[in-house]
PDB file of N, CA and C in Angstrom:
ATOM      1  N   ALA A 869       1.027  -1.050   0.325  1.00  0.00           N
ATOM      2  CA  ALA A 869      -0.087   0.066   0.037  1.00  0.00           C
ATOM      3  C   ALA A 869       0.804   1.202  -0.535  1.00  0.00           C
ATOM      4  N   LYS A 870       1.933   1.143   1.129  1.00  0.00           N
ATOM      5  CA  LYS A 870       2.692   2.627   0.753  1.00  0.00           C
ATOM      6  C   LYS A 870       3.582   2.523  -0.683  1.00  0.00           C
ATOM      7  N   ILE A 871       3.842   1.499  -1.245  1.00  0.00           N
ATOM      8  CA  ILE A 871       4.570   1.696  -2.456  1.00  0.00           C
ATOM      9  C   ILE A 871       3.592   2.146  -3.476  1.00  0.00           C
ATOM     10  N   ALA A 872       2.285   1.715  -3.325  1.00  0.00           N
ATOM     11  CA  ALA A 872       1.135   2.297  -4.207  1.00  0.00           C
ATOM     12  C   ALA A 872       0.806   3.740  -3.869  1.00  0.00           C
ATOM     13  N   GLN A 873       0.744   4.229  -2.631  1.00  0.00           N
ATOM     14  CA  GLN A 873       0.611   5.674  -1.761  1.00  0.00           C
ATOM     15  C   GLN A 873       2.002   6.654  -2.622  1.00  0.00           C
ATOM     16  N   ASN A 874       3.537   5.907  -2.493  1.00  0.00           N
ATOM     17  CA  ASN A 874       4.159   6.540  -2.798  1.00  0.00           C
ATOM     18  C   ASN A 874       4.385   7.162  -4.702  1.00  0.00           C
ATOM     19  N   LYS A 875       3.876   6.330  -5.520  1.00  0.00           N
ATOM     20  CA  LYS A 875       3.146   6.547  -6.507  1.00  0.00           C
ATOM     21  C   LYS A 875       2.523   6.906  -7.212  1.00  0.00           C
ATOM     22  N   LYS A 876       1.555   7.516  -5.966  1.00  0.00           N
ATOM     23  CA  LYS A 876       0.240   8.848  -6.185  1.00  0.00           C
ATOM     24  C   LYS A 876      -0.670   7.975  -6.464  1.00  0.00           C
ATOM     25  N   GLU A 877      -0.771   6.615  -6.303  1.00  0.00           N
ATOM     26  CA  GLU A 877      -1.998   5.672  -7.018  1.00  0.00           C
ATOM     27  C   GLU A 877      -2.283   5.333  -5.646  1.00  0.00           C
ATOM     28  N   TYR A 878      -3.433   6.953  -5.237  1.00  0.00           N
ATOM     29  CA  TYR A 878      -4.651   6.808  -4.100  1.00  0.00           C
ATOM     30  C   TYR A 878      -5.524   5.938  -4.056  1.00  0.00           C
ATOM     31  N   ILE A 879      -6.599   5.807  -4.998  1.00  0.00           N
ATOM     32  CA  ILE A 879      -7.251   4.524  -4.735  1.00  0.00           C
ATOM     33  C   ILE A 879      -6.853   3.221  -4.501  1.00  0.00           C
ATOM     34  N   LYS A 880      -5.827   2.599  -5.312  1.00  0.00           N
ATOM     35  CA  LYS A 880      -5.349   1.591  -5.368  1.00  0.00           C
ATOM     36  C   LYS A 880      -4.697   1.369  -3.936  1.00  0.00           C
ATOM     37  N   ALA A 881      -3.929   2.507  -2.999  1.00  0.00           N
ATOM     38  CA  ALA A 881      -3.321   2.440  -1.883  1.00  0.00           C
ATOM     39  C   ALA A 881      -4.553   2.178  -0.680  1.00  0.00           C
ATOM     40  N   VAL A 882      -5.728   3.005  -1.159  1.00  0.00           N
ATOM     41  CA  VAL A 882      -6.819   2.723  -0.267  1.00  0.00           C
ATOM     42  C   VAL A 882      -7.470   1.684   0.025  1.00  0.00           C
ATOM     43  N   GLU A 883      -7.387   1.231  -1.287  1.00  0.00           N
ATOM     44  CA  GLU A 883      -8.133  -0.390  -1.423  1.00  0.00           C
ATOM     45  C   GLU A 883      -7.370  -1.307  -0.526  1.00  0.00           C
ATOM     46  N   ILE A 884      -6.033  -1.721  -0.742  1.00  0.00           N
ATOM     47  CA  ILE A 884      -4.891  -2.222  -0.200  1.00  0.00           C
ATOM     48  C   ILE A 884      -5.047  -2.285   1.648  1.00  0.00           C
ATOM     49  N   TYR A 885      -5.049  -0.834   2.122  1.00  0.00           N
ATOM     50  CA  TYR A 885      -5.754  -0.486   3.361  1.00  0.00           C
ATOM     51  C   TYR A 885      -6.784  -0.906   3.410  1.00  0.00           C
ATOM     52  N   GLN A 886      -7.757  -0.931   3.363  1.00  0.00           N
ATOM     53  CA  GLN A 886      -8.962  -1.694   3.429  1.00  0.00           C
ATOM     54  C   GLN A 886      -9.215  -3.012   3.455  1.00  0.00           C
ATOM     55  N   GLY A 887      -8.501  -3.504   2.592  1.00  0.00           N
ATOM     56  CA  GLY A 887      -8.100  -5.236   2.918  1.00  0.00           C
ATOM     57  C   GLY A 887      -7.751  -5.227   4.387  1.00  0.00           C
ATOM     58  N   ALA A 888      -6.658  -4.737   4.655  1.00  0.00           N
ATOM     59  CA  ALA A 888      -5.935  -4.963   5.832  1.00  0.00           C
ATOM     60  C   ALA A 888      -6.698  -4.697   6.971  1.00  0.00           C
ATOM     61  N   ALA A 889      -7.309  -3.823   6.656  1.00  0.00           N
ATOM     62  CA  ALA A 889      -8.349  -3.163   7.971  1.00  0.00           C
ATOM     63  C   ALA A 889      -9.366  -3.796   7.929  1.00  0.00           C
ATOM     64  N   SER A 890      -9.958  -4.759   7.075  1.00  0.00           N
ATOM     65  CA  SER A 890     -10.826  -6.195   7.573  1.00  0.00           C
ATOM     66  C   SER A 890     -10.148  -6.868   7.860  1.00  0.00           C
ATOM     67  N   PHE A 891      -8.823  -7.660   7.632  1.00  0.00           N
ATOM     68  CA  PHE A 891      -8.190  -8.515   8.443  1.00  0.00           C
ATOM     69  C   PHE A 891      -7.823  -7.980   9.657  1.00  0.00           C
ATOM     70  N   ALA A 892      -7.924  -6.649  10.107  1.00  0.00           N
ATOM     71  CA  ALA A 892      -7.372  -6.553  11.297  1.00  0.00           C
ATOM     72  C   ALA A 892      -8.840  -6.475  12.155  1.00  0.00           C
ATOM     73  N   SER A 893      -9.701  -6.366  11.577  1.00  0.00           N
ATOM     74  CA  SER A 893     -11.544  -6.608  12.588  1.00  0.00           C
ATOM     75  C   SER A 893     -11.511  -7.965  12.475  1.00  0.00           C
ATOM     76  N   ASN A 894     -11.228  -8.746  11.470  1.00  0.00           N
ATOM     77  CA  ASN A 894     -11.372 -10.091  11.831  1.00  0.00           C
ATOM     78  C   ASN A 894     -10.623 -10.486  12.608  1.00  0.00           C
ATOM     79  N   TRP A 895      -9.535 -10.485  13.148  1.00  0.00           N
ATOM     80  CA  TRP A 895      -8.646 -10.612  14.462  1.00  0.00           C
ATOM     81  C   TRP A 895      -8.845 -10.089  15.315  1.00  0.00           C
ATOM     82  N   GLU A 896      -9.384  -9.121  15.285  1.00  0.00           N
ATOM     83  CA  GLU A 896      -9.749  -8.509  16.494  1.00  0.00           C
ATOM     84  C   GLU A 896      -8.287  -7.902  16.821  1.00  0.00           C
ATOM     85  N   LEU A 897      -7.564  -6.857  16.071  1.00  0.00           N
ATOM     86  CA  LEU A 897      -6.405  -6.864  16.037  1.00  0.00           C
ATOM     87  C   LEU A 897      -6.910  -4.586  16.050  1.00  0.00           C
ATOM     88  N   THR A 898      -7.654  -4.145  17.393  1.00  0.00           N
ATOM     89  CA  THR A 898      -8.026  -3.225  17.679  1.00  0.00           C
ATOM     90  C   THR A 898      -6.554  -1.826  17.629  1.00  0.00           C
ATOM     91  N   THR A 899      -5.733  -1.799  18.008  1.00  0.00           N
ATOM     92  CA  THR A 899      -5.007  -1.012  17.764  1.00  0.00           C
ATOM     93  C   THR A 899      -4.364  -0.744  16.241  1.00  0.00           C
ATOM     94  N   GLU A 900      -4.205  -1.937  15.632  1.00  0.00           N
ATOM     95  CA  GLU A 900      -3.868  -1.856  14.100  1.00  0.00           C
ATOM     96  C   GLU A 900      -4.921  -1.818  13.396  1.00  0.00           C
ATOM     97  N   LEU A 901      -6.212  -1.792  13.723  1.00  0.00           N
ATOM     98  CA  LEU A 901      -6.947  -1.380  13.109  1.00  0.00           C
ATOM     99  C   LEU A 901      -7.073   0.316  13.212  1.00  0.00           C
ATOM    100  N   LEU A 902      -7.329   0.828  14.454  1.00  0.00           N
ATOM    101  CA  LEU A 902      -7.723   2.438  14.358  1.00  0.00           C
ATOM    102  C   LEU A 902      -6.291   3.249  13.546  1.00  0.00           C
ATOM    103  N   LYS A 903      -4.886   2.273  13.619  1.00  0.00           N
ATOM    104  CA  LYS A 903      -4.103   2.940  13.063  1.00  0.00           C
ATOM    105  C   LYS A 903      -4.509   2.742  10.860  1.00  0.00           C
ATOM    106  N   ILE A 904      -4.543   1.904  10.636  1.00  0.00           N
ATOM    107  CA  ILE A 904      -4.755   1.665   9.087  1.00  0.00           C
ATOM    108  C   ILE A 904      -6.122   2.722   8.668  1.00  0.00           C
ATOM    109  N   GLN A 905      -7.004   2.843   9.758  1.00  0.00           N
ATOM    110  CA  GLN A 905      -8.210   3.578   9.589  1.00  0.00           C
ATOM    111  C   GLN A 905      -8.050   4.846   8.754  1.00  0.00           C
ATOM    112  N   GLU A 906      -6.600   5.409  10.306  1.00  0.00           N
ATOM    113  CA  GLU A 906      -6.118   6.583  10.178  1.00  0.00           C
ATOM    114  C   GLU A 906      -5.334   6.964   8.660  1.00  0.00           C
ATOM    115  N   THR A 907      -4.575   5.964   8.400  1.00  0.00           N
ATOM    116  CA  THR A 907      -3.830   6.084   7.263  1.00  0.00           C
ATOM    117  C   THR A 907      -4.861   5.900   6.119  1.00  0.00           C
ATOM    118  N   ILE A 908      -6.010   5.578   6.120  1.00  0.00           N
ATOM    119  CA  ILE A 908      -7.015   5.361   5.004  1.00  0.00           C
ATOM    120  C   ILE A 908      -7.267   6.916   4.686  1.00  0.00           C
ATOM    121  N   ARG A 909      -7.544   7.649   5.767  1.00  0.00           N
ATOM    122  CA  ARG A 909      -8.150   8.774   6.289  1.00  0.00           C
ATOM    123  C   ARG A 909      -7.300   9.868   5.562  1.00  0.00           C
ATOM    124  N   LYS A 910      -5.901   9.638   5.928  1.00  0.00           N
ATOM    125  CA  LYS A 910      -4.956  10.767   5.531  1.00  0.00           C
ATOM    126  C   LYS A 910      -4.708  10.406   4.300  1.00  0.00           C
ATOM    127  N   THR A 911      -4.581   9.133   3.637  1.00  0.00           N
ATOM    128  CA  THR A 911      -4.496   8.946   2.010  1.00  0.00           C
ATOM    129  C   THR A 911      -5.743   9.807   1.067  1.00  0.00           C
ATOM    130  N   ARG A 912      -6.843   9.324   2.003  1.00  0.00           N
ATOM    131  CA  ARG A 912      -7.975  10.108   1.039  1.00  0.00           C
ATOM    132  C   ARG A 912      -7.841  11.409   0.784  1.00  0.00           C
ATOM    133  N   ILE A 913      -7.414  11.878   2.020  1.00  0.00           N
ATOM    134  CA  ILE A 913      -7.107  13.542   2.230  1.00  0.00           C
ATOM    135  C   ILE A 913      -5.860  13.886   1.112  1.00  0.00           C
ATOM    136  N   GLU A 914      -4.738  13.017   1.047  1.00  0.00           N
ATOM    137  CA  GLU A 914      -3.965  13.538   0.128  1.00  0.00           C
ATOM    138  C   GLU A 914      -4.181  13.420  -1.181  1.00  0.00           C
ATOM    139  N   ASP A 915      -5.170  12.863  -1.697  1.00  0.00           N
ATOM    140  CA  ASP A 915      -5.642  12.535  -2.778  1.00  0.00           C
ATOM    141  C   ASP A 915      -6.501  13.755  -2.947  1.00  0.00           C
ATOM    142  N   LEU A 916      -7.210  13.840  -2.190  1.00  0.00           N
ATOM    143  CA  LEU A 916      -8.376  14.822  -2.288  1.00  0.00           C
ATOM    144  C   LEU A 916      -7.712  16.335  -2.560  1.00  0.00           C
ATOM    145  N   ASN A 917      -6.780  16.354  -2.120  1.00  0.00           N
ATOM    146  CA  ASN A 917      -6.072  17.491  -2.022  1.00  0.00           C
ATOM    147  C   ASN A 917      -5.362  18.401  -3.269  1.00  0.00           C
ATOM    148  N   ILE A 918      -4.599  16.708  -3.832  1.00  0.00           N
ATOM    149  CA  ILE A 918      -4.173  16.596  -4.967  1.00  0.00           C
ATOM    150  C   ILE A 918      -5.254  17.081  -6.095  1.00  0.00           C
ATOM    151  N   LYS A 919      -6.379  16.341  -6.208  1.00  0.00           N
ATOM    152  CA  LYS A 919      -7.438  16.626  -7.358  1.00  0.00           C
ATOM    153  C   LYS A 919      -7.582  17.829  -7.110  1.00  0.00           C
ATOM    154  N   LYS A 920      -7.687  18.688  -5.420  1.00  0.00           N
ATOM    155  CA  LYS A 920      -8.360  20.256  -5.516  1.00  0.00           C
ATOM    156  C   LYS A 920      -7.673  21.398  -6.016  1.00  0.00           C
ATOM    157  N   THR A 921      -5.892  20.992  -6.128  1.00  0.00           N
ATOM    158  CA  THR A 921      -5.006  22.124  -6.151  1.00  0.00           C
ATOM    159  C   THR A 921      -5.027  21.594  -7.919  1.00  0.00           C
ATOM    160  N   ASN A 922      -5.322  20.898  -8.828  1.00  0.00           N
ATOM    161  CA  ASN A 922      -5.459  20.534 -10.202  1.00  0.00           C
ATOM    162  C   ASN A 922      -6.546  21.231 -10.676  1.00  0.00           C
ATOM    163  N   LEU A 923      -7.316  20.859 -10.094  1.00  0.00           N
ATOM    164  CA  LEU A 923      -8.759  21.484 -10.502  1.00  0.00           C
ATOM    165  C   LEU A 923      -8.809  23.244 -10.140  1.00  0.00           C
ATOM    166  N   GLU A 924      -8.035  23.752  -9.148  1.00  0.00           N
ATOM    167  CA  GLU A 924      -8.144  24.972  -9.005  1.00  0.00           C
ATOM    168  C   GLU A 924      -6.900  25.129 -10.172  1.00  0.00           C
ATOM    169  N   ASN A 925      -6.024  25.139 -10.250  1.00  0.00           N
ATOM    170  CA  ASN A 925      -4.771  25.211 -11.680  1.00  0.00           C
ATOM    171  C   ASN A 925      -5.257  25.436 -12.800  1.00  0.00           C
ATOM    172  N   GLU A 926      -6.424  23.856 -13.288  1.00  0.00           N
ATOM    173  CA  GLU A 926      -7.416  24.188 -14.353  1.00  0.00           C
ATOM    174  C   GLU A 926      -8.047  25.480 -14.715  1.00  0.00           C
ATOM    175  N   ALA A 927      -8.465  26.031 -13.496  1.00  0.00           N
ATOM    176  CA  ALA A 927      -9.653  27.016 -13.239  1.00  0.00           C
ATOM    177  C   ALA A 927      -8.925  28.058 -13.526  1.00  0.00           C
ATOM    178  N   LYS A 928      -7.817  28.528 -12.915  1.00  0.00           N
ATOM    179  CA  LYS A 928      -7.016  30.151 -13.460  1.00  0.00           C
ATOM    180  C   LYS A 928      -6.522  29.909 -14.611  1.00  0.00           C
ATOM    181  N   SER A 929      -6.191  28.802 -15.665  1.00  0.00           N
ATOM    182  CA  SER A 929      -6.058  28.526 -17.083  1.00  0.00           C
ATOM    183  C   SER A 929      -7.235  29.140 -17.736  1.00  0.00           C
ATOM    184  N   ALA A 930      -7.983  28.545 -17.306  1.00  0.00           N
ATOM    185  CA  ALA A 930      -9.575  28.910 -18.010  1.00  0.00           C
ATOM    186  C   ALA A 930      -9.719  30.336 -18.278  1.00  0.00           C
ATOM    187  N   VAL A 931      -9.532  30.844 -16.749  1.00  0.00           N
ATOM    188  CA  VAL A 931      -9.786  32.147 -16.632  1.00  0.00           C
ATOM    189  C   VAL A 931      -8.720  33.103 -17.385  1.00  0.00           C
ATOM    190  N   LYS A 932      -7.707  32.599 -17.845  1.00  0.00           N
ATOM    191  CA  LYS A 932      -6.680  33.420 -18.602  1.00  0.00           C
ATOM    192  C   LYS A 932      -7.072  33.158 -20.188  1.00  0.00           C
ATOM    193  N   GLU A 933      -7.696  32.353 -20.506  1.00  0.00           N
ATOM    194  CA  GLU A 933      -8.289  32.412 -21.498  1.00  0.00           C
ATOM    195  C   GLU A 933      -9.504  32.924 -21.995  1.00  0.00           C
ATOM    196  N   ASN A 934      -9.885  33.337 -20.744  1.00  0.00           N
ATOM    197  CA  ASN A 934     -11.183  34.290 -21.052  1.00  0.00           C
ATOM    198  C   ASN A 934     -12.614  32.946 -20.896  1.00  0.00           C
ATOM    199  N   ASN A 935     -12.155  31.829 -20.615  1.00  0.00           N
ATOM    200  CA  ASN A 935     -13.555  30.934 -20.439  1.00  0.00           C
ATOM    201  C   ASN A 935     -13.884  30.835 -18.999  1.00  0.00           C
ATOM    202  N   TYR A 936     -14.694  31.466 -18.713  1.00  0.00           N
ATOM    203  CA  TYR A 936     -15.271  31.944 -17.524  1.00  0.00           C
ATOM    204  C   TYR A 936     -16.267  30.668 -17.416  1.00  0.00           C
ATOM    205  N   LEU A 937     -16.994  30.003 -17.903  1.00  0.00           N
ATOM    206  CA  LEU A 937     -18.103  28.973 -17.562  1.00  0.00           C
ATOM    207  C   LEU A 937     -17.299  27.939 -17.439  1.00  0.00           C
ATOM    208  N   GLU A 938     -16.200  27.551 -17.700  1.00  0.00           N
ATOM    209  CA  GLU A 938     -14.802  26.445 -17.402  1.00  0.00           C
ATOM    210  C   GLU A 938     -14.239  26.435 -16.139  1.00  0.00           C
ATOM    211  N   ALA A 939     -14.046  27.768 -15.638  1.00  0.00           N
ATOM    212  CA  ALA A 939     -13.568  28.261 -14.649  1.00  0.00           C
ATOM    213  C   ALA A 939     -14.572  27.569 -13.494  1.00  0.00           C
ATOM    214  N   ALA A 940     -15.626  28.708 -13.889  1.00  0.00           N
ATOM    215  CA  ALA A 940     -16.650  28.393 -12.723  1.00  0.00           C
ATOM    216  C   ALA A 940     -17.093  27.116 -12.307  1.00  0.00           C
ATOM    217  N   THR A 941     -17.208  25.636 -13.350  1.00  0.00           N
ATOM    218  CA  THR A 941     -17.272  24.808 -12.756  1.00  0.00           C
ATOM    219  C   THR A 941     -16.198  23.906 -12.168  1.00  0.00           C
ATOM    220  N   LYS A 942     -14.644  24.468 -12.903  1.00  0.00           N
ATOM    221  CA  LYS A 942     -13.665  23.657 -12.319  1.00  0.00           C
ATOM    222  C   LYS A 942     -13.424  24.261 -10.687  1.00  0.00           C
ATOM    223  N   TYR A 943     -13.770  25.407 -10.554  1.00  0.00           N
ATOM    224  CA  TYR A 943     -13.900  26.032  -8.821  1.00  0.00           C
ATOM    225  C   TYR A 943     -15.020  25.296  -8.190  1.00  0.00           C
ATOM    226  N   LYS A 944     -16.073  25.045  -8.898  1.00  0.00           N
ATOM    227  CA  LYS A 944     -17.493  24.731  -8.090  1.00  0.00           C
ATOM    228  C   LYS A 944     -16.721  22.776  -7.564  1.00  0.00           C
ATOM    229  N   TYR A 945     -16.050  22.100  -8.880  1.00  0.00           N
ATOM    230  CA  TYR A 945     -15.691  20.889  -8.371  1.00  0.00           C
ATOM    231  C   TYR A 945     -14.528  20.807  -7.483  1.00  0.00           C
ATOM    232  N   ALA A 946     -13.409  22.019  -7.539  1.00  0.00           N
ATOM    233  CA  ALA A 946     -12.607  22.086  -6.047  1.00  0.00           C
ATOM    234  C   ALA A 946     -13.026  22.037  -4.881  1.00  0.00           C
ATOM    235  N   SER A 947     -14.034  22.919  -4.940  1.00  0.00           N
ATOM    236  CA  SER A 947     -14.946  23.211  -3.915  1.00  0.00           C
ATOM    237  C   SER A 947     -15.735  21.956  -2.932  1.00  0.00           C
ATOM    238  N   LYS A 948     -16.046  21.154  -4.239  1.00  0.00           N
ATOM    239  CA  LYS A 948     -16.485  19.349  -3.576  1.00  0.00           C
ATOM    240  C   LYS A 948     -15.298  19.021  -2.831  1.00  0.00           C
ATOM    241  N   MET A 949     -14.372  19.130  -3.693  1.00  0.00           N
ATOM    242  CA  MET A 949     -13.177  18.122  -3.072  1.00  0.00           C
ATOM    243  C   MET A 949     -12.942  18.628  -1.586  1.00  0.00           C
ATOM    244  N   ALA A 950     -12.758  20.078  -1.523  1.00  0.00           N
ATOM    245  CA  ALA A 950     -12.750  20.756  -0.295  1.00  0.00           C
ATOM    246  C   ALA A 950     -13.795  20.269   1.098  1.00  0.00           C
ATOM    247  N   SER A 951     -14.872  20.130   0.784  1.00  0.00           N
ATOM    248  CA  SER A 951     -15.772  20.113   1.212  1.00  0.00           C
ATOM    249  C   SER A 951     -15.727  18.236   1.320  1.00  0.00           C
ATOM    250  N   GLU A 952     -15.210  17.726   0.705  1.00  0.00           N
ATOM    251  CA  GLU A 952     -15.003  15.699   1.277  1.00  0.00           C
ATOM    252  C   GLU A 952     -13.793  15.918   1.925  1.00  0.00           C
ATOM    253  N   ILE A 953     -12.611  16.539   2.020  1.00  0.00           N
ATOM    254  CA  ILE A 953     -11.487  16.965   2.763  1.00  0.00           C
ATOM    255  C   ILE A 953     -12.171  17.102   4.254  1.00  0.00           C
ATOM    256  N   PHE A 954     -12.758  18.415   4.044  1.00  0.00           N
ATOM    257  CA  PHE A 954     -13.529  19.000   5.668  1.00  0.00           C
ATOM    258  C   PHE A 954     -14.492  17.851   5.826  1.00  0.00           C
ATOM    259  N   LYS A 955     -14.966  17.287   5.282  1.00  0.00           N
ATOM    260  CA  LYS A 955     -15.450  15.644   6.336  1.00  0.00           C
ATOM    261  C   LYS A 955     -14.891  14.321   6.334  1.00  0.00           C
ATOM    262  N   LEU A 956     -13.501  14.309   5.954  1.00  0.00           N
ATOM    263  CA  LEU A 956     -12.791  13.733   6.637  1.00  0.00           C
ATOM    264  C   LEU A 956     -11.697  13.862   7.674  1.00  0.00           C
ATOM    265  N   GLY A 957     -12.473  15.367   8.431  1.00  0.00           N
ATOM    266  CA  GLY A 957     -11.692  15.727   9.442  1.00  0.00           C
ATOM    267  C   GLY A 957     -10.834  17.092   9.722  1.00  0.00           C
ATOM    268  N   ALA A 958     -10.703  17.351   8.049  1.00  0.00           N
ATOM    269  CA  ALA A 958      -9.640  18.492   8.179  1.00  0.00           C
ATOM    270  C   ALA A 958     -10.646  20.073   8.133  1.00  0.00           C
ATOM    271  N   THR A 959     -10.819  20.258   9.448  1.00  0.00           N
ATOM    272  CA  THR A 959     -11.526  21.492   9.749  1.00  0.00           C
ATOM    273  C   THR A 959     -11.076  22.680   8.812  1.00  0.00           C
ATOM    274  N   GLU A 960      -9.376  23.151   8.781  1.00  0.00           N
ATOM    275  CA  GLU A 960      -9.538  24.436   8.102  1.00  0.00           C
ATOM    276  C   GLU A 960     -10.077  24.274   6.650  1.00  0.00           C
ATOM    277  N   MET A 961     -10.459  23.309   5.981  1.00  0.00           N
ATOM    278  CA  MET A 961     -11.111  23.274   5.235  1.00  0.00           C
ATOM    279  C   MET A 961     -12.425  24.182   4.699  1.00  0.00           C
ATOM    280  N   THR A 962     -12.951  24.402   6.108  1.00  0.00           N
ATOM    281  CA  THR A 962     -13.878  25.469   6.058  1.00  0.00           C
ATOM    282  C   THR A 962     -13.941  26.540   5.017  1.00  0.00           C
ATOM    283  N   LYS A 963     -13.166  27.418   5.249  1.00  0.00           N
ATOM    284  CA  LYS A 963     -12.517  28.782   4.715  1.00  0.00           C
ATOM    285  C   LYS A 963     -12.133  28.230   2.882  1.00  0.00           C
ATOM    286  N   GLU A 964     -11.628  26.913   2.754  1.00  0.00           N
ATOM    287  CA  GLU A 964     -11.277  27.099   1.555  1.00  0.00           C
ATOM    288  C   GLU A 964     -12.355  26.860   0.692  1.00  0.00           C
ATOM    289  N   VAL A 965     -13.444  25.830   1.118  1.00  0.00           N
ATOM    290  CA  VAL A 965     -14.689  25.801   0.689  1.00  0.00           C
ATOM    291  C   VAL A 965     -15.571  26.665   0.314  1.00  0.00           C
ATOM    292  N   LYS A 966     -15.577  28.019   1.164  1.00  0.00           N
ATOM    293  CA  LYS A 966     -16.287  29.145   0.936  1.00  0.00           C
ATOM    294  C   LYS A 966     -15.678  30.351   0.021  1.00  0.00           C
ATOM    295  N   ARG A 967     -14.099  30.061  -0.215  1.00  0.00           N
ATOM    296  CA  ARG A 967     -13.375  30.806  -1.034  1.00  0.00           C
ATOM    297  C   ARG A 967     -13.724  29.914  -2.385  1.00  0.00           C
ATOM    298  N   LEU A 968     -13.365  28.661  -2.498  1.00  0.00           N
ATOM    299  CA  LEU A 968     -13.743  28.339  -4.095  1.00  0.00           C
ATOM    300  C   LEU A 968     -15.303  28.774  -4.110  1.00  0.00           C
ATOM    301  N   THR A 969     -16.261  28.684  -3.381  1.00  0.00           N
ATOM    302  CA  THR A 969     -17.511  28.540  -4.163  1.00  0.00           C
ATOM    303  C   THR A 969     -17.812  30.011  -4.343  1.00  0.00           C
ATOM    304  N   ASN A 970     -17.354  31.031  -3.805  1.00  0.00           N
ATOM    305  CA  ASN A 970     -17.156  32.486  -3.845  1.00  0.00           C
ATOM    306  C   ASN A 970     -16.826  32.783  -5.410  1.00  0.00           C
ATOM    307  N   LYS A 971     -15.475  32.174  -5.860  1.00  0.00           N
ATOM    308  CA  LYS A 971     -14.799  32.013  -6.947  1.00  0.00           C
ATOM    309  C   LYS A 971     -15.629  31.722  -8.074  1.00  0.00           C
ATOM    310  N   ALA A 972     -16.428  30.570  -8.116  1.00  0.00           N
ATOM    311  CA  ALA A 972     -17.361  29.304  -8.782  1.00  0.00           C
ATOM    312  C   ALA A 972     -18.515  30.690  -8.892  1.00  0.00           C
ATOM    313  N   ASN A 973     -18.894  31.073  -8.183  1.00  0.00           N
ATOM    314  CA  ASN A 973     -19.893  32.154  -8.502  1.00  0.00           C
ATOM    315  C   ASN A 973     -19.687  33.327  -9.155  1.00  0.00           C
ATOM    316  N   GLU A 974     -19.036  33.823  -8.714  1.00  0.00           N
ATOM    317  CA  GLU A 974     -17.921  35.586  -9.478  1.00  0.00           C
ATOM    318  C   GLU A 974     -17.815  34.644 -10.826  1.00  0.00           C
ATOM    319  N   TYR A 975     -16.950  33.512 -10.992  1.00  0.00           N
ATOM    320  CA  TYR A 975     -16.887  33.277 -12.733  1.00  0.00           C
ATOM    321  C   TYR A 975     -18.118  32.848 -13.055  1.00  0.00           C
ATOM    322  N   GLU A 976     -18.741  32.648 -12.504  1.00  0.00           N
ATOM    323  CA  GLU A 976     -20.354  32.134 -13.435  1.00  0.00           C
ATOM    324  C   GLU A 976     -20.912  33.497 -13.754  1.00  0.00           C
ATOM    325  N   LYS A 977     -21.228  34.249 -12.786  1.00  0.00           N
ATOM    326  CA  LYS A 977     -21.729  35.590 -13.144  1.00  0.00           C
ATOM    327  C   LYS A 977     -21.254  36.575 -14.470  1.00  0.00           C
ATOM    328  N   MET A 978     -19.644  36.192 -14.826  1.00  0.00           N
ATOM    329  CA  MET A 978     -19.235  36.425 -15.959  1.00  0.00           C
ATOM    330  C   MET A 978     -19.215  35.589 -16.871  1.00  0.00           C
ATOM    331  N   LYS A 979     -19.737  34.725 -16.913  1.00  0.00           N
ATOM    332  CA  LYS A 979     -20.053  33.641 -18.549  1.00  0.00           C
ATOM    333  C   LYS A 979     -20.793  34.839 -19.755  1.00  0.00           C
TER     334      LYS A 979
END
């Protein structure tokens, strides 16, 4: 799983970690299960952060090309990624969700 994570193959890494979590649960390895669940959470956050950053960069490129509809759409998706990160326990994403939503609304009005 760590190899997959290092290669930025987050979905594969999460699947492997989930298998390990199932195994730990079946064998009542509570401490290991908690560690694995925390690793899954952090891996998902890392994956979503990268996706959010990529979407935001794509939105900025769309703005430079005066493609405001595409920019608004990309900012909306980036906001959804930030919201998912928040749901995984990263409370600092509250402001990020608002910021990205405001950007999406701003460019939606310009289309």
